């Protein structure tokens, strides 16, 4: 998330996009939570009037949900906020409390009063493998489907549930128009970054100054403890089967609403192999969409 916004006096900044207006952008991965679109709408309406909301535009860079789930697991485990609901032998962090005193450092910081255990030490106390964690998440999803619980956000809004993009976009459409929303496939961004960034500039209505740059899918877990482990083939199959029907729902919803998807691939950009509906389970069949 951006740390600060430009001041109203920054119109003379050499890199300002306009001589008479400032364009602000907020890049945040937390936009998918249920209360976010309503909070955004109300904040702008209270401060500037409801018409101000018509000037907002939203762009989602959507990643293959299987890959996103793997990335989420190691990131959340390292940072201490892994969703472990329903997993009695999982642990949500590599960190444990230590006996140090934060006062001697002059600030409250998790790295000052916690100690990071090694993989072997952690495995001695809990089962924190990706494959086991996925099994518990999917068991939770089955239980929610059986009880008629909305899969997102009621069953969960993080973990495997955080990649149910169709419901998150539906949630935004309760407050904003389809013309205010667009999608950039993650593969488009990593394979042709300039096209993806130009799309974001076009959304803002600003003139795009072309620059050469690139993007890549970088695994940073090794900087914080250990590299990602590959998932078992059986785990990948389970996740593909879980997400495939929701991916199809996403493609259909984007087309129905006329939401812009950048790039040439608009009906399979999640790049998760589609499976026959008989093999995909029954997750979406009884899952009631929110109106």
Short mmCIF file of C-alpha atoms in Angstrom, two decimals:
data_model
loop_
_atom_site.label_atom_id
_atom_site.label_comp_id
_atom_site.label_asym_id
_atom_site.label_seq_id
_atom_site.Cartn_x
_atom_site.Cartn_y
_atom_site.Cartn_z
CA UNK A 1 0.00 0.00 0.00
CA UNK A 2 1.27 3.49 -0.72
CA UNK A 3 2.69 5.30 2.29
CA UNK A 4 1.69 8.79 1.22
CA UNK A 5 -0.31 10.62 -1.42
CA UNK A 6 0.80 13.72 -3.38
CA UNK A 7 0.02 17.08 -1.86
CA UNK A 8 -2.25 19.53 -3.63
CA UNK A 9 0.81 21.75 -4.15
CA UNK A 10 2.64 19.06 -6.12
CA UNK A 11 1.24 20.20 -9.46
CA UNK A 12 4.63 21.67 -10.36
CA UNK A 13 6.40 18.35 -9.85
CA UNK A 14 8.37 17.58 -13.06
CA UNK A 15 6.82 14.12 -13.34
CA UNK A 16 3.27 15.26 -12.65
CA UNK A 17 0.80 13.69 -15.04
CA UNK A 18 -1.10 16.92 -15.56
CA UNK A 19 -0.79 20.66 -15.01
CA UNK A 20 -4.18 20.91 -13.36
CA UNK A 21 -4.85 17.62 -11.62
CA UNK A 22 -3.16 14.88 -9.60
CA UNK A 23 -3.79 11.21 -10.18
CA UNK A 24 -3.44 9.07 -7.06
CA UNK A 25 -3.07 5.28 -7.03
CA UNK A 26 -3.19 2.74 -4.24
CA UNK A 27 -1.56 -0.64 -4.86
CA UNK A 28 -2.70 -3.07 -2.19
CA UNK A 29 -3.23 -6.86 -2.05
CA UNK A 30 -5.87 -6.47 0.67
CA UNK A 31 -8.60 -5.11 -1.61
CA UNK A 32 -10.36 -8.48 -1.81
CA UNK A 33 -11.79 -8.49 1.72
CA UNK A 34 -15.56 -8.24 2.01
CA UNK A 35 -15.77 -4.83 3.67
CA UNK A 36 -13.29 -3.05 1.39
CA UNK A 37 -15.51 -1.84 -1.50
CA UNK A 38 -18.16 -0.54 0.89
CA UNK A 39 -15.55 1.26 2.97
CA UNK A 40 -14.04 2.85 -0.14
CA UNK A 41 -17.43 3.98 -1.41
CA UNK A 42 -18.49 5.45 1.92
CA UNK A 43 -15.16 7.19 2.51
CA UNK A 44 -15.29 9.02 -0.83
CA UNK A 45 -19.01 9.76 -0.50
CA UNK A 46 -18.54 11.25 2.96
CA UNK A 47 -15.52 13.32 1.95
CA UNK A 48 -16.39 14.44 -1.59
CA UNK A 49 -19.98 13.41 -2.28
CA UNK A 50 -21.31 10.25 -3.92
CA UNK A 51 -20.48 11.49 -7.44
CA UNK A 52 -16.78 11.23 -6.56
CA UNK A 53 -17.09 7.45 -6.64
CA UNK A 54 -17.79 7.57 -10.37
CA UNK A 55 -14.21 8.76 -10.92
CA UNK A 56 -12.66 5.70 -9.28
CA UNK A 57 -11.24 2.84 -11.32
CA UNK A 58 -10.10 -0.58 -10.13
CA UNK A 59 -7.63 -2.97 -11.74
CA UNK A 60 -7.05 -6.53 -10.53
CA UNK A 61 -3.99 -8.52 -11.53
CA UNK A 62 -5.28 -12.08 -11.22
CA UNK A 63 -2.90 -14.97 -10.78
CA UNK A 64 -3.41 -18.69 -11.31
CA UNK A 65 -5.20 -19.59 -8.05
CA UNK A 66 -3.10 -22.73 -7.52
CA UNK A 67 0.15 -20.77 -7.74
CA UNK A 68 -1.28 -17.95 -5.65
CA UNK A 69 -2.25 -20.42 -2.91
CA UNK A 70 1.28 -21.84 -2.79
CA UNK A 71 2.72 -18.32 -2.60
CA UNK A 72 0.23 -17.32 0.09
CA UNK A 73 1.14 -20.33 2.23
CA UNK A 74 4.83 -19.57 2.49
CA UNK A 75 4.36 -15.82 2.76
CA UNK A 76 1.72 -16.13 5.50
CA UNK A 77 3.70 -18.80 7.32
CA UNK A 78 6.77 -16.59 7.34
CA UNK A 79 4.86 -13.50 8.46
CA UNK A 80 2.72 -15.27 11.06
CA UNK A 81 -0.80 -14.98 9.63
CA UNK A 82 -1.43 -18.35 7.97
CA UNK A 83 -5.10 -19.37 8.04
CA UNK A 84 -5.06 -22.54 10.16
CA UNK A 85 -8.75 -22.76 11.02
CA UNK A 86 -9.75 -26.41 11.05
CA UNK A 87 -6.18 -27.67 11.28
CA UNK A 88 -5.50 -28.78 14.84
CA UNK A 89 -1.89 -29.80 14.18
CA UNK A 90 -0.90 -26.86 11.96
CA UNK A 91 0.99 -23.81 13.14
CA UNK A 92 0.49 -20.37 11.67
CA UNK A 93 4.03 -19.05 11.87
CA UNK A 94 7.74 -19.85 11.92
CA UNK A 95 8.04 -17.52 14.89
CA UNK A 96 7.76 -18.22 18.62
CA UNK A 97 7.93 -15.80 21.55
CA UNK A 98 11.34 -15.26 23.06
CA UNK A 99 12.46 -13.74 26.34
CA UNK A 100 13.97 -10.55 24.97
CA UNK A 101 12.76 -7.12 26.03
CA UNK A 102 11.38 -4.83 23.34
CA UNK A 103 12.03 -1.81 25.55
CA UNK A 104 15.77 -2.01 24.99
CA UNK A 105 15.16 -1.56 21.26
CA UNK A 106 12.82 1.37 21.76
CA UNK A 107 10.02 -0.04 19.61
CA UNK A 108 7.58 -2.91 19.41
CA UNK A 109 8.59 -5.23 16.59
CA UNK A 110 7.93 -8.92 16.03
CA UNK A 111 11.57 -9.51 15.09
CA UNK A 112 12.69 -8.11 18.43
CA UNK A 113 10.63 -10.32 20.74
CA UNK A 114 10.27 -13.45 18.66
CA UNK A 115 12.59 -16.17 17.56
CA UNK A 116 12.45 -17.94 14.21
CA UNK A 117 12.75 -21.71 14.36
CA UNK A 118 14.30 -23.89 11.71
CA UNK A 119 12.16 -26.12 9.51
CA UNK A 120 13.22 -29.19 11.52
CA UNK A 121 12.39 -27.48 14.81
CA UNK A 122 8.97 -26.44 13.55
CA UNK A 123 8.17 -29.88 12.16
CA UNK A 124 9.00 -31.36 15.55
CA UNK A 125 6.07 -29.46 17.04
CA UNK A 126 3.46 -29.30 14.26
CA UNK A 127 2.60 -30.50 10.78
CA UNK A 128 3.07 -27.44 8.61
CA UNK A 129 3.64 -28.95 5.18
CA UNK A 130 1.79 -27.31 2.30
CA UNK A 131 0.16 -30.60 1.26
CA UNK A 132 -1.28 -31.30 4.70
CA UNK A 133 -2.49 -27.72 5.09
CA UNK A 134 -4.27 -27.87 1.71
CA UNK A 135 -6.06 -31.06 2.77
CA UNK A 136 -7.46 -29.33 5.85
CA UNK A 137 -8.53 -26.30 3.83
CA UNK A 138 -10.37 -28.45 1.31
CA UNK A 139 -12.03 -30.47 4.07
CA UNK A 140 -13.30 -27.17 5.44
CA UNK A 141 -14.63 -26.25 2.00
CA UNK A 142 -16.49 -29.56 1.73
CA UNK A 143 -18.08 -28.99 5.15
CA UNK A 144 -19.16 -25.48 4.16
CA UNK A 145 -20.65 -26.70 0.90
CA UNK A 146 -22.55 -29.44 2.73
CA UNK A 147 -23.99 -26.93 5.22
CA UNK A 148 -24.91 -24.40 2.54
CA UNK A 149 -22.37 -21.87 3.79
CA UNK A 150 -21.29 -19.26 1.24
CA UNK A 151 -17.81 -20.34 0.15
CA UNK A 152 -16.46 -16.78 0.21
CA UNK A 153 -16.29 -14.90 2.52
CA UNK A 154 -18.34 -16.88 5.06
CA UNK A 155 -16.40 -20.13 4.83
CA UNK A 156 -13.14 -18.20 4.52
CA UNK A 157 -11.56 -15.13 2.95
CA UNK A 158 -7.92 -16.24 2.97
CA UNK A 159 -6.04 -19.45 2.31
CA UNK A 160 -7.57 -21.38 -0.58
CA UNK A 161 -10.68 -19.19 -0.31
CA UNK A 162 -8.70 -16.04 -1.09
CA UNK A 163 -8.39 -17.17 -4.72
CA UNK A 164 -12.15 -17.33 -5.36
CA UNK A 165 -11.89 -14.18 -7.45
CA UNK A 166 -15.38 -14.30 -8.93
CA UNK A 167 -17.06 -13.61 -5.59
CA UNK A 168 -14.64 -10.80 -4.78
CA UNK A 169 -15.41 -9.04 -8.06
CA UNK A 170 -19.14 -9.59 -7.55
CA UNK A 171 -18.71 -7.88 -4.20
CA UNK A 172 -17.15 -4.82 -5.86
CA UNK A 173 -20.01 -4.69 -8.37
CA UNK A 174 -22.43 -4.09 -5.50
CA UNK A 175 -20.92 -0.61 -5.18
CA UNK A 176 -19.30 0.21 -8.52
CA UNK A 177 -20.06 -0.16 -12.23
CA UNK A 178 -18.47 -2.80 -14.48
CA UNK A 179 -16.96 0.03 -16.55
CA UNK A 180 -14.91 1.02 -13.49
CA UNK A 181 -13.32 -2.41 -13.18
CA UNK A 182 -10.77 -4.21 -15.35
CA UNK A 183 -8.58 -7.30 -15.11
CA UNK A 184 -4.96 -7.88 -16.07
CA UNK A 185 -3.94 -11.56 -16.17
CA UNK A 186 -0.80 -12.21 -14.13
CA UNK A 187 0.76 -14.01 -17.09
CA UNK A 188 0.32 -10.91 -19.23
CA UNK A 189 2.13 -8.84 -16.61
CA UNK A 190 5.08 -11.23 -16.27
CA UNK A 191 5.39 -11.95 -20.01
CA UNK A 192 4.73 -8.45 -21.34
CA UNK A 193 5.01 -5.97 -18.51
CA UNK A 194 4.91 -2.87 -20.68
CA UNK A 195 1.53 -3.85 -22.15
CA UNK A 196 0.14 -4.45 -18.66
CA UNK A 197 1.45 -1.14 -17.29
CA UNK A 198 0.14 0.73 -20.32
CA UNK A 199 -3.27 -0.78 -19.59
CA UNK A 200 -3.16 0.65 -16.08
CA UNK A 201 -2.21 4.05 -17.48
CA UNK A 202 -5.11 3.89 -19.94
CA UNK A 203 -7.50 3.17 -17.08
CA UNK A 204 -6.40 6.38 -15.38
CA UNK A 205 -6.91 8.41 -18.56
CA UNK A 206 -3.34 9.70 -18.34
CA UNK A 207 -0.86 9.87 -21.17
CA UNK A 208 1.54 6.97 -20.87
CA UNK A 209 5.26 7.73 -21.19
CA UNK A 210 6.77 4.50 -22.54
CA UNK A 211 9.71 3.05 -20.67
CA UNK A 212 11.45 -0.27 -21.07
CA UNK A 213 11.17 -2.59 -18.11
CA UNK A 214 10.30 -6.18 -17.30
CA UNK A 215 8.57 -8.19 -14.61
CA UNK A 216 9.01 -11.73 -13.37
CA UNK A 217 7.40 -14.20 -11.03
CA UNK A 218 9.91 -14.13 -8.17
CA UNK A 219 9.91 -16.49 -5.21
CA UNK A 220 11.18 -14.55 -2.19
CA UNK A 221 10.59 -17.19 0.48
CA UNK A 222 14.27 -18.15 0.47
CA UNK A 223 15.11 -14.67 1.72
CA UNK A 224 13.10 -15.33 4.86
CA UNK A 225 13.91 -18.88 5.81
CA UNK A 226 13.72 -21.54 3.10
CA UNK A 227 12.71 -21.89 -0.52
CA UNK A 228 9.31 -23.12 -1.65
CA UNK A 229 8.82 -26.86 -1.77
CA UNK A 230 7.01 -28.29 -4.76
CA UNK A 231 3.57 -29.65 -3.95
CA UNK A 232 2.74 -33.29 -4.45
CA UNK A 233 1.06 -34.14 -7.78
CA UNK A 234 -1.99 -35.28 -5.83
CA UNK A 235 -2.18 -31.90 -4.08
CA UNK A 236 -1.95 -30.03 -7.37
CA UNK A 237 -4.75 -32.21 -8.79
CA UNK A 238 -6.97 -31.46 -5.80
CA UNK A 239 -6.45 -27.72 -6.13
CA UNK A 240 -6.97 -27.73 -9.90
CA UNK A 241 -10.24 -29.61 -9.44
CA UNK A 242 -11.35 -27.26 -6.67
CA UNK A 243 -10.67 -24.07 -8.60
CA UNK A 244 -11.68 -25.13 -12.12
CA UNK A 245 -15.45 -24.54 -11.72
CA UNK A 246 -14.86 -21.19 -10.01
CA UNK A 247 -12.51 -20.12 -12.79
CA UNK A 248 -15.27 -20.92 -15.28
CA UNK A 249 -17.72 -18.88 -13.22
CA UNK A 250 -15.23 -16.01 -13.32
CA UNK A 251 -14.91 -16.07 -17.11
CA UNK A 252 -18.69 -16.15 -17.49
CA UNK A 253 -19.26 -13.32 -15.04
CA UNK A 254 -16.64 -11.05 -16.61
CA UNK A 255 -18.22 -11.62 -20.03
CA UNK A 256 -21.75 -11.07 -18.75
CA UNK A 257 -20.81 -7.82 -17.04
CA UNK A 258 -18.65 -6.58 -19.90
CA UNK A 259 -15.65 -6.16 -17.59
CA UNK A 260 -12.48 -5.46 -19.54
CA UNK A 261 -9.84 -8.21 -19.56
CA UNK A 262 -6.56 -7.09 -21.12
CA UNK A 263 -4.63 -9.36 -23.45
CA UNK A 264 -5.65 -11.92 -26.04
CA UNK A 265 -6.77 -14.65 -23.61
CA UNK A 266 -10.06 -13.78 -21.93
CA UNK A 267 -11.53 -17.22 -21.31
CA UNK A 268 -8.66 -19.28 -19.89
CA UNK A 269 -6.15 -16.81 -18.46
CA UNK A 270 -6.05 -18.52 -15.08
CA UNK A 271 -3.96 -21.22 -16.80
CA UNK A 272 -5.31 -23.92 -14.54
CA UNK A 273 -6.23 -26.92 -16.71
CA UNK A 274 -9.98 -27.28 -16.98
CA UNK A 275 -11.43 -30.62 -15.95
CA UNK A 276 -14.66 -32.37 -16.70
CA UNK A 277 -17.43 -31.13 -14.42
CA UNK A 278 -17.97 -34.67 -13.13
CA UNK A 279 -14.41 -34.65 -11.80
CA UNK A 280 -14.46 -31.14 -10.39
CA UNK A 281 -16.52 -31.94 -7.33
CA UNK A 282 -19.74 -30.21 -6.36
CA UNK A 283 -18.37 -27.10 -4.67
CA UNK A 284 -20.10 -24.44 -6.82
CA UNK A 285 -23.31 -26.40 -7.57
CA UNK A 286 -25.04 -25.62 -4.31
CA UNK A 287 -23.01 -22.54 -3.56
CA UNK A 288 -25.44 -19.63 -3.70
CA UNK A 289 -24.05 -16.49 -5.31
CA UNK A 290 -24.66 -13.26 -3.47
CA UNK A 291 -27.01 -10.94 -5.29
#
